[in-house]
PDB file of C-alpha atoms in Angstrom:
ATOM      1  CA  UNK A 237      17.560  -8.866  15.783  1.00 74.00           C
ATOM      2  CA  UNK A 238      20.613  -7.344  14.104  1.00 84.00           C
ATOM      3  CA  UNK A 239      22.871  -9.860  12.331  1.00 91.00           C
ATOM      4  CA  UNK A 240      26.292 -10.737  13.699  1.00 94.00           C
ATOM      5  CA  UNK A 241      27.575 -11.174  10.166  1.00 96.00           C
ATOM      6  CA  UNK A 242      26.553  -9.686   6.843  1.00 96.00           C
ATOM      7  CA  UNK A 243      28.181 -10.871   3.613  1.00 97.00           C
ATOM      8  CA  UNK A 244      27.387  -8.694   0.601  1.00 96.00           C
ATOM      9  CA  UNK A 245      28.199  -9.389  -3.073  1.00 96.00           C
ATOM     10  CA  UNK A 246      31.322 -11.325  -2.125  1.00 97.00           C
ATOM     11  CA  UNK A 247      33.619 -12.322  -5.011  1.00 97.00           C
ATOM     12  CA  UNK A 248      36.962 -14.085  -4.906  1.00 97.00           C
ATOM     13  CA  UNK A 249      39.382 -15.346  -7.549  1.00 95.00           C
ATOM     14  CA  UNK A 250      42.509 -17.460  -7.597  1.00 93.00           C
ATOM     15  CA  UNK A 251      44.425 -15.737 -10.356  1.00 90.00           C
ATOM     16  CA  UNK A 252      41.962 -15.364 -13.224  1.00 89.00           C
ATOM     17  CA  UNK A 253      39.742 -18.200 -12.028  1.00 93.00           C
ATOM     18  CA  UNK A 254      36.561 -17.028 -10.323  1.00 94.00           C
ATOM     19  CA  UNK A 255      35.851 -19.200  -7.275  1.00 96.00           C
ATOM     20  CA  UNK A 256      33.029 -17.254  -5.587  1.00 97.00           C
ATOM     21  CA  UNK A 257      30.664 -14.836  -7.275  1.00 96.00           C
ATOM     22  CA  UNK A 258      28.111 -12.479  -5.696  1.00 95.00           C
ATOM     23  CA  UNK A 259      27.772 -14.334  -2.392  1.00 96.00           C
ATOM     24  CA  UNK A 260      25.344 -12.630  -0.003  1.00 96.00           C
ATOM     25  CA  UNK A 261      23.867 -13.823   3.290  1.00 96.00           C
ATOM     26  CA  UNK A 262      23.464 -12.873   6.952  1.00 95.00           C
ATOM     27  CA  UNK A 263      24.046 -14.711  10.205  1.00 95.00           C
ATOM     28  CA  UNK A 264      22.038 -13.927  13.313  1.00 94.00           C
ATOM     29  CA  UNK A 265      23.111 -14.549  16.933  1.00 95.00           C
ATOM     30  CA  UNK A 266      22.695 -18.221  17.902  1.00 95.00           C
ATOM     31  CA  UNK A 267      21.798 -19.238  14.356  1.00 95.00           C
ATOM     32  CA  UNK A 268      23.039 -22.603  13.056  1.00 95.00           C
ATOM     33  CA  UNK A 269      23.949 -22.481   9.363  1.00 95.00           C
ATOM     34  CA  UNK A 270      24.972 -25.464   7.234  1.00 94.00           C
ATOM     35  CA  UNK A 271      27.088 -24.797   4.153  1.00 94.00           C
ATOM     36  CA  UNK A 272      26.877 -27.573   1.596  1.00 91.00           C
ATOM     37  CA  UNK A 273      27.789 -28.023  -2.046  1.00 89.00           C
ATOM     38  CA  UNK A 274      30.003 -29.992  -4.433  1.00 88.00           C
ATOM     39  CA  UNK A 275      33.759 -30.380  -4.143  1.00 89.00           C
ATOM     40  CA  UNK A 276      35.502 -27.424  -5.743  1.00 91.00           C
ATOM     41  CA  UNK A 277      32.449 -25.225  -5.320  1.00 93.00           C
ATOM     42  CA  UNK A 278      34.217 -22.727  -3.061  1.00 95.00           C
ATOM     43  CA  UNK A 279      33.076 -23.779   0.426  1.00 95.00           C
ATOM     44  CA  UNK A 280      36.509 -23.889   2.057  1.00 94.00           C
ATOM     45  CA  UNK A 281      37.502 -20.656   0.318  1.00 96.00           C
ATOM     46  CA  UNK A 282      34.417 -19.015   1.819  1.00 97.00           C
ATOM     47  CA  UNK A 283      35.409 -20.315   5.272  1.00 96.00           C
ATOM     48  CA  UNK A 284      38.885 -18.806   4.926  1.00 95.00           C
ATOM     49  CA  UNK A 285      37.364 -15.489   3.877  1.00 97.00           C
ATOM     50  CA  UNK A 286      35.040 -15.478   6.901  1.00 96.00           C
ATOM     51  CA  UNK A 287      37.977 -16.343   9.177  1.00 94.00           C
ATOM     52  CA  UNK A 288      40.007 -13.437   7.788  1.00 93.00           C
ATOM     53  CA  UNK A 289      42.655 -15.657   6.180  1.00 94.00           C
ATOM     54  CA  UNK A 290      41.786 -14.374   2.705  1.00 95.00           C
ATOM     55  CA  UNK A 291      40.662 -10.940   1.515  1.00 95.00           C
ATOM     56  CA  UNK A 292      37.650 -10.492  -0.805  1.00 95.00           C
ATOM     57  CA  UNK A 293      38.362  -9.096  -4.250  1.00 95.00           C
ATOM     58  CA  UNK A 294      34.888  -7.578  -4.451  1.00 95.00           C
ATOM     59  CA  UNK A 295      32.165  -7.167  -1.847  1.00 96.00           C
ATOM     60  CA  UNK A 296      32.292  -7.065   1.924  1.00 96.00           C
ATOM     61  CA  UNK A 297      32.241  -9.151   5.099  1.00 96.00           C
ATOM     62  CA  UNK A 298      30.904  -7.062   7.979  1.00 95.00           C
ATOM     63  CA  UNK A 299      30.735  -8.159  11.620  1.00 95.00           C
ATOM     64  CA  UNK A 300      28.466  -6.293  14.039  1.00 91.00           C
ATOM     65  CA  UNK A 301      29.960  -5.192  16.321  1.00 90.00           C
ATOM     66  CA  UNK A 302      33.361  -5.083  14.582  1.00 87.00           C
ATOM     67  CA  UNK A 303      35.011  -6.964  17.461  1.00 90.00           C
ATOM     68  CA  UNK A 304      32.904 -10.100  16.973  1.00 93.00           C
ATOM     69  CA  UNK A 305      35.110 -13.088  17.801  1.00 94.00           C
ATOM     70  CA  UNK A 306      35.274 -15.975  15.324  1.00 95.00           C
ATOM     71  CA  UNK A 307      36.532 -19.395  16.390  1.00 95.00           C
ATOM     72  CA  UNK A 308      37.776 -21.288  13.327  1.00 95.00           C
ATOM     73  CA  UNK A 309      38.282 -25.047  13.044  1.00 94.00           C
ATOM     74  CA  UNK A 310      39.942 -25.621   9.678  1.00 90.00           C
ATOM     75  CA  UNK A 311      39.788 -28.761   7.587  1.00 82.00           C
ATOM     76  CA  UNK A 312      42.627 -31.304   7.974  1.00 67.00           C
ATOM     77  CA  UNK A 313      44.513 -29.269  10.566  1.00 56.00           C
ATOM     78  CA  UNK A 314      46.231 -32.260  12.191  1.00 56.00           C
ATOM     79  CA  UNK A 315      48.346 -33.682   9.367  1.00 63.00           C
ATOM     80  CA  UNK A 316      51.510 -34.244  11.449  1.00 68.00           C
ATOM     81  CA  UNK A 317      50.123 -36.620  14.037  1.00 70.00           C
ATOM     82  CA  UNK A 318      53.596 -37.811  15.035  1.00 74.00           C
ATOM     83  CA  UNK A 319      54.417 -34.390  16.500  1.00 80.00           C
ATOM     84  CA  UNK A 320      54.957 -34.853  20.279  1.00 84.00           C
ATOM     85  CA  UNK A 321      52.259 -32.547  21.628  1.00 90.00           C
ATOM     86  CA  UNK A 322      49.509 -33.357  24.106  1.00 94.00           C
ATOM     87  CA  UNK A 323      45.802 -32.696  23.719  1.00 94.00           C
ATOM     88  CA  UNK A 324      45.986 -30.083  26.489  1.00 95.00           C
ATOM     89  CA  UNK A 325      48.851 -28.281  24.752  1.00 93.00           C
ATOM     90  CA  UNK A 326      46.853 -28.158  21.521  1.00 92.00           C
ATOM     91  CA  UNK A 327      43.899 -26.642  23.357  1.00 95.00           C
ATOM     92  CA  UNK A 328      46.145 -24.036  24.991  1.00 93.00           C
ATOM     93  CA  UNK A 329      47.206 -22.898  21.527  1.00 91.00           C
ATOM     94  CA  UNK A 330      43.783 -21.267  21.349  1.00 91.00           C
ATOM     95  CA  UNK A 331      45.141 -18.480  23.554  1.00 88.00           C
ATOM     96  CA  UNK A 332      48.211 -17.988  21.390  1.00 81.00           C
ATOM     97  CA  UNK A 333      48.664 -14.670  19.631  1.00 70.00           C
ATOM     98  CA  UNK A 334      51.640 -13.041  17.925  1.00 57.00           C
ATOM     99  CA  UNK A 335      54.828 -12.999  19.934  1.00 57.00           C
ATOM    100  CA  UNK A 336      55.911 -14.782  23.110  1.00 59.00           C
ATOM    101  CA  UNK A 337      53.144 -16.341  25.170  1.00 69.00           C
ATOM    102  CA  UNK A 338      52.908 -17.507  28.783  1.00 75.00           C
ATOM    103  CA  UNK A 339      49.536 -18.854  29.861  1.00 82.00           C
ATOM    104  CA  UNK A 340      47.942 -17.444  32.989  1.00 89.00           C
ATOM    105  CA  UNK A 341      46.400 -19.596  35.717  1.00 92.00           C
ATOM    106  CA  UNK A 342      42.991 -18.355  34.618  1.00 93.00           C
ATOM    107  CA  UNK A 343      43.611 -19.437  31.042  1.00 92.00           C
ATOM    108  CA  UNK A 344      44.851 -22.863  32.124  1.00 93.00           C
ATOM    109  CA  UNK A 345      41.766 -23.352  34.289  1.00 94.00           C
ATOM    110  CA  UNK A 346      39.480 -22.206  31.472  1.00 95.00           C
ATOM    111  CA  UNK A 347      41.086 -24.628  29.002  1.00 95.00           C
ATOM    112  CA  UNK A 348      40.570 -27.523  31.404  1.00 95.00           C
ATOM    113  CA  UNK A 349      36.965 -26.435  31.974  1.00 96.00           C
ATOM    114  CA  UNK A 350      36.318 -26.490  28.236  1.00 96.00           C
ATOM    115  CA  UNK A 351      37.911 -29.924  27.914  1.00 96.00           C
ATOM    116  CA  UNK A 352      35.764 -31.175  30.786  1.00 96.00           C
ATOM    117  CA  UNK A 353      32.608 -29.820  29.149  1.00 94.00           C
ATOM    118  CA  UNK A 354      33.515 -31.549  25.872  1.00 95.00           C
ATOM    119  CA  UNK A 355      34.238 -34.828  27.635  1.00 94.00           C
ATOM    120  CA  UNK A 356      37.969 -34.892  26.876  1.00 95.00           C
ATOM    121  CA  UNK A 357      39.539 -33.784  30.180  1.00 95.00           C
ATOM    122  CA  UNK A 358      40.793 -37.332  30.732  1.00 96.00           C
ATOM    123  CA  UNK A 359      42.738 -37.052  27.464  1.00 95.00           C
ATOM    124  CA  UNK A 360      44.660 -33.936  28.524  1.00 95.00           C
ATOM    125  CA  UNK A 361      48.061 -35.645  28.733  1.00 94.00           C
ATOM    126  CA  UNK A 362      47.510 -37.995  25.780  1.00 94.00           C
ATOM    127  CA  UNK A 363      49.548 -37.298  22.651  1.00 93.00           C
ATOM    128  CA  UNK A 364      47.364 -35.914  19.869  1.00 89.00           C
ATOM    129  CA  UNK A 365      48.474 -38.667  17.497  1.00 87.00           C
ATOM    130  CA  UNK A 366      47.143 -41.317  19.884  1.00 90.00           C
ATOM    131  CA  UNK A 367      43.578 -39.998  19.800  1.00 90.00           C
ATOM    132  CA  UNK A 368      40.739 -41.156  17.593  1.00 89.00           C
ATOM    133  CA  UNK A 369      39.418 -38.880  14.863  1.00 87.00           C
ATOM    134  CA  UNK A 370      36.437 -37.858  16.966  1.00 90.00           C
ATOM    135  CA  UNK A 371      38.609 -37.148  20.004  1.00 91.00           C
ATOM    136  CA  UNK A 372      40.999 -35.023  17.930  1.00 91.00           C
ATOM    137  CA  UNK A 373      38.083 -33.047  16.541  1.00 92.00           C
ATOM    138  CA  UNK A 374      36.854 -32.297  20.069  1.00 94.00           C
ATOM    139  CA  UNK A 375      40.349 -31.095  20.953  1.00 94.00           C
ATOM    140  CA  UNK A 376      40.323 -28.731  17.965  1.00 94.00           C
ATOM    141  CA  UNK A 377      36.873 -27.433  18.903  1.00 95.00           C
ATOM    142  CA  UNK A 378      38.131 -26.858  22.447  1.00 96.00           C
ATOM    143  CA  UNK A 379      41.082 -24.893  21.057  1.00 95.00           C
ATOM    144  CA  UNK A 380      38.708 -22.668  19.074  1.00 95.00           C
ATOM    145  CA  UNK A 381      36.502 -22.147  22.144  1.00 96.00           C
ATOM    146  CA  UNK A 382      39.415 -20.672  24.109  1.00 94.00           C
ATOM    147  CA  UNK A 383      38.824 -17.455  22.161  1.00 91.00           C
ATOM    148  CA  UNK A 384      35.284 -17.280  23.615  1.00 94.00           C
ATOM    149  CA  UNK A 385      33.852 -16.893  20.099  1.00 96.00           C
ATOM    150  CA  UNK A 386      30.551 -15.315  19.136  1.00 96.00           C
ATOM    151  CA  UNK A 387      30.681 -17.410  15.941  1.00 97.00           C
ATOM    152  CA  UNK A 388      32.121 -20.913  15.681  1.00 97.00           C
ATOM    153  CA  UNK A 389      33.124 -21.760  12.093  1.00 97.00           C
ATOM    154  CA  UNK A 390      33.987 -25.357  11.221  1.00 96.00           C
ATOM    155  CA  UNK A 391      35.141 -26.806   7.898  1.00 94.00           C
ATOM    156  CA  UNK A 392      34.189 -30.505   7.562  1.00 92.00           C
ATOM    157  CA  UNK A 393      34.378 -31.275  11.303  1.00 90.00           C
ATOM    158  CA  UNK A 394      33.128 -34.858  10.872  1.00 87.00           C
ATOM    159  CA  UNK A 395      35.321 -35.923   7.947  1.00 84.00           C
ATOM    160  CA  UNK A 396      36.952 -39.347   8.490  1.00 79.00           C
ATOM    161  CA  UNK A 397      35.021 -39.916  11.727  1.00 86.00           C
ATOM    162  CA  UNK A 398      32.758 -42.905  12.375  1.00 85.00           C
ATOM    163  CA  UNK A 399      28.993 -42.495  12.607  1.00 86.00           C
ATOM    164  CA  UNK A 400      28.877 -42.345  16.410  1.00 87.00           C
ATOM    165  CA  UNK A 401      31.689 -39.802  16.483  1.00 86.00           C
ATOM    166  CA  UNK A 402      29.851 -37.671  13.928  1.00 87.00           C
ATOM    167  CA  UNK A 403      26.692 -37.659  16.013  1.00 89.00           C
ATOM    168  CA  UNK A 404      28.689 -36.752  19.118  1.00 90.00           C
ATOM    169  CA  UNK A 405      30.244 -33.761  17.322  1.00 91.00           C
ATOM    170  CA  UNK A 406      26.894 -32.495  16.060  1.00 92.00           C
ATOM    171  CA  UNK A 407      25.345 -32.811  19.527  1.00 92.00           C
ATOM    172  CA  UNK A 408      28.227 -30.789  20.964  1.00 93.00           C
ATOM    173  CA  UNK A 409      27.635 -28.114  18.333  1.00 94.00           C
ATOM    174  CA  UNK A 410      23.915 -28.115  19.121  1.00 93.00           C
ATOM    175  CA  UNK A 411      24.713 -27.473  22.802  1.00 94.00           C
ATOM    176  CA  UNK A 412      27.168 -24.685  21.934  1.00 95.00           C
ATOM    177  CA  UNK A 413      24.564 -23.149  19.636  1.00 95.00           C
ATOM    178  CA  UNK A 414      22.605 -22.026  22.687  1.00 94.00           C
ATOM    179  CA  UNK A 415      25.252 -19.331  23.292  1.00 94.00           C
ATOM    180  CA  UNK A 416      26.939 -18.750  19.928  1.00 96.00           C
ATOM    181  CA  UNK A 417      26.241 -18.831  16.211  1.00 97.00           C
ATOM    182  CA  UNK A 418      27.468 -21.902  14.348  1.00 97.00           C
ATOM    183  CA  UNK A 419      28.568 -22.214  10.712  1.00 97.00           C
ATOM    184  CA  UNK A 420      29.404 -25.741   9.566  1.00 96.00           C
ATOM    185  CA  UNK A 421      30.671 -26.857   6.176  1.00 95.00           C
ATOM    186  CA  UNK A 422      29.729 -30.486   5.762  1.00 90.00           C
ATOM    187  CA  UNK A 423      29.066 -33.264   3.258  1.00 84.00           C
ATOM    188  CA  UNK A 424      27.093 -35.129   5.931  1.00 80.00           C
ATOM    189  CA  UNK A 425      23.809 -33.598   4.836  1.00 80.00           C
ATOM    190  CA  UNK A 426      21.399 -36.094   6.362  1.00 76.00           C
ATOM    191  CA  UNK A 427      22.958 -35.536   9.812  1.00 80.00           C
ATOM    192  CA  UNK A 428      23.511 -31.786   9.757  1.00 83.00           C
ATOM    193  CA  UNK A 429      19.976 -30.942   8.649  1.00 80.00           C
ATOM    194  CA  UNK A 430      18.702 -32.212  11.987  1.00 83.00           C
ATOM    195  CA  UNK A 431      20.483 -29.311  13.668  1.00 88.00           C
ATOM    196  CA  UNK A 432      20.771 -26.459  11.153  1.00 90.00           C
ATOM    197  CA  UNK A 433      18.312 -23.577  10.866  1.00 90.00           C
ATOM    198  CA  UNK A 434      19.434 -22.545   7.397  1.00 91.00           C
ATOM    199  CA  UNK A 435      21.254 -24.093   4.430  1.00 90.00           C
ATOM    200  CA  UNK A 436      23.625 -22.212   2.155  1.00 92.00           C
ATOM    201  CA  UNK A 437      24.363 -24.163  -1.010  1.00 91.00           C
ATOM    202  CA  UNK A 438      27.681 -22.979  -2.454  1.00 94.00           C
ATOM    203  CA  UNK A 439      28.703 -23.741  -6.016  1.00 92.00           C
ATOM    204  CA  UNK A 440      30.495 -20.534  -7.009  1.00 94.00           C
ATOM    205  CA  UNK A 441      27.255 -18.683  -6.275  1.00 93.00           C
ATOM    206  CA  UNK A 442      24.998 -19.138  -3.235  1.00 92.00           C
ATOM    207  CA  UNK A 443      21.458 -20.422  -2.800  1.00 88.00           C
ATOM    208  CA  UNK A 444      19.861 -19.988   0.637  1.00 88.00           C
ATOM    209  CA  UNK A 445      17.129 -22.123   2.193  1.00 82.00           C
ATOM    210  CA  UNK A 446      15.531 -22.271   5.606  1.00 78.00           C
ATOM    211  CA  UNK A 447      15.617 -25.918   6.641  1.00 73.00           C
ATOM    212  CA  UNK A 448      11.842 -26.301   7.260  1.00 54.00           C
ATOM    213  CA  UNK A 449      11.195 -25.047   3.720  1.00 49.00           C
ATOM    214  CA  UNK A 450      13.372 -27.651   2.019  1.00 45.00           C
ATOM    215  CA  UNK A 451      10.845 -29.962   0.441  1.00 45.00           C
ATOM    216  CA  UNK A 452      12.390 -33.296   1.356  1.00 41.00           C
ATOM    217  CA  UNK A 453       9.933 -35.566   3.201  1.00 41.00           C
ATOM    218  CA  UNK A 454      10.937 -36.208   6.783  1.00 40.00           C
ATOM    219  CA  UNK A 455      13.919 -33.840   7.050  1.00 39.00           C
ATOM    220  CA  UNK A 456      12.327 -31.311   9.375  1.00 40.00           C
ATOM    221  CA  UNK A 457      10.196 -33.783  11.274  1.00 42.00           C
ATOM    222  CA  UNK A 458      12.472 -36.734  11.958  1.00 40.00           C
ATOM    223  CA  UNK A 459      16.004 -38.069  12.019  1.00 41.00           C
ATOM    224  CA  UNK A 460      15.339 -40.626   9.273  1.00 42.00           C
ATOM    225  CA  UNK A 461      17.712 -40.785   6.344  1.00 42.00           C
ATOM    226  CA  UNK A 462      16.613 -39.138   3.096  1.00 43.00           C
ATOM    227  CA  UNK A 463      17.957 -38.988  -0.427  1.00 48.00           C
ATOM    228  CA  UNK A 464      20.721 -36.422  -0.562  1.00 51.00           C
ATOM    229  CA  UNK A 465      20.669 -36.548  -4.368  1.00 47.00           C
ATOM    230  CA  UNK A 466      17.110 -35.170  -4.280  1.00 56.00           C
ATOM    231  CA  UNK A 467      18.239 -32.279  -2.124  1.00 58.00           C
ATOM    232  CA  UNK A 468      21.166 -31.431  -4.392  1.00 56.00           C
ATOM    233  CA  UNK A 469      18.848 -31.657  -7.403  1.00 54.00           C
ATOM    234  CA  UNK A 470      16.411 -29.163  -5.897  1.00 61.00           C
ATOM    235  CA  UNK A 471      19.169 -26.751  -4.906  1.00 58.00           C
ATOM    236  CA  UNK A 472      20.891 -26.905  -8.281  1.00 57.00           C
ATOM    237  CA  UNK A 473      17.540 -26.357 -10.020  1.00 59.00           C
ATOM    238  CA  UNK A 474      17.009 -23.226  -7.889  1.00 59.00           C
ATOM    239  CA  UNK A 475      20.515 -22.131  -8.792  1.00 55.00           C
ATOM    240  CA  UNK A 476      19.886 -22.543 -12.522  1.00 58.00           C
ATOM    241  CA  UNK A 477      16.589 -20.647 -12.284  1.00 62.00           C
ATOM    242  CA  UNK A 478      18.322 -17.782 -10.471  1.00 59.00           C
ATOM    243  CA  UNK A 479      20.964 -17.383 -13.163  1.00 56.00           C
TER     244      UNK A 479
END
């Protein structure tokens, strides 16, 4: 099966500081990829590159076909929670492009359908600042889904959300994964490995692992908690050996 996305020898710098170096990986249709790694390792920068918000200095990001649609849910996108906008209005922003915009009846119906499927239709008129963290994250996912993406890219979608809310988000992503590829940046390793097919460990460079091959007892077979320090140790050891 041809990949939807192929990243080859990707390098990016902020000024003279190298943030990402020789990043290469592929993403197949309906694949679920978890991107993990330490703070400052370049994960969010990689997400912005994949979303087209930044341009690589070296290397390439190729989508096949070129018109592959990417739905992007950025990290900390709702900082101004006192802004008087409803959940439905936020979702409708997913149809917004450059210039003046008037939503069609079809778009309005589609937005409500997405909200219904994500269990937030009853929140349509609620102000975004009055929602819980998990509810706001569902609204942002719904906004991204308005683009009918082939790839859904999320940067820390469960940050500052309680345990139940985190599980709800991951189950939603698992359902969506049946019809689109998913890329999730997350620090919640023990939860995300129950759903991901592949791990990409980013710390300036990239180390790739298929989830069943990560040698942490119980990860592939059960939902029990495991030692995340052990996982990071194994990945960093692989990284050192590759250098």
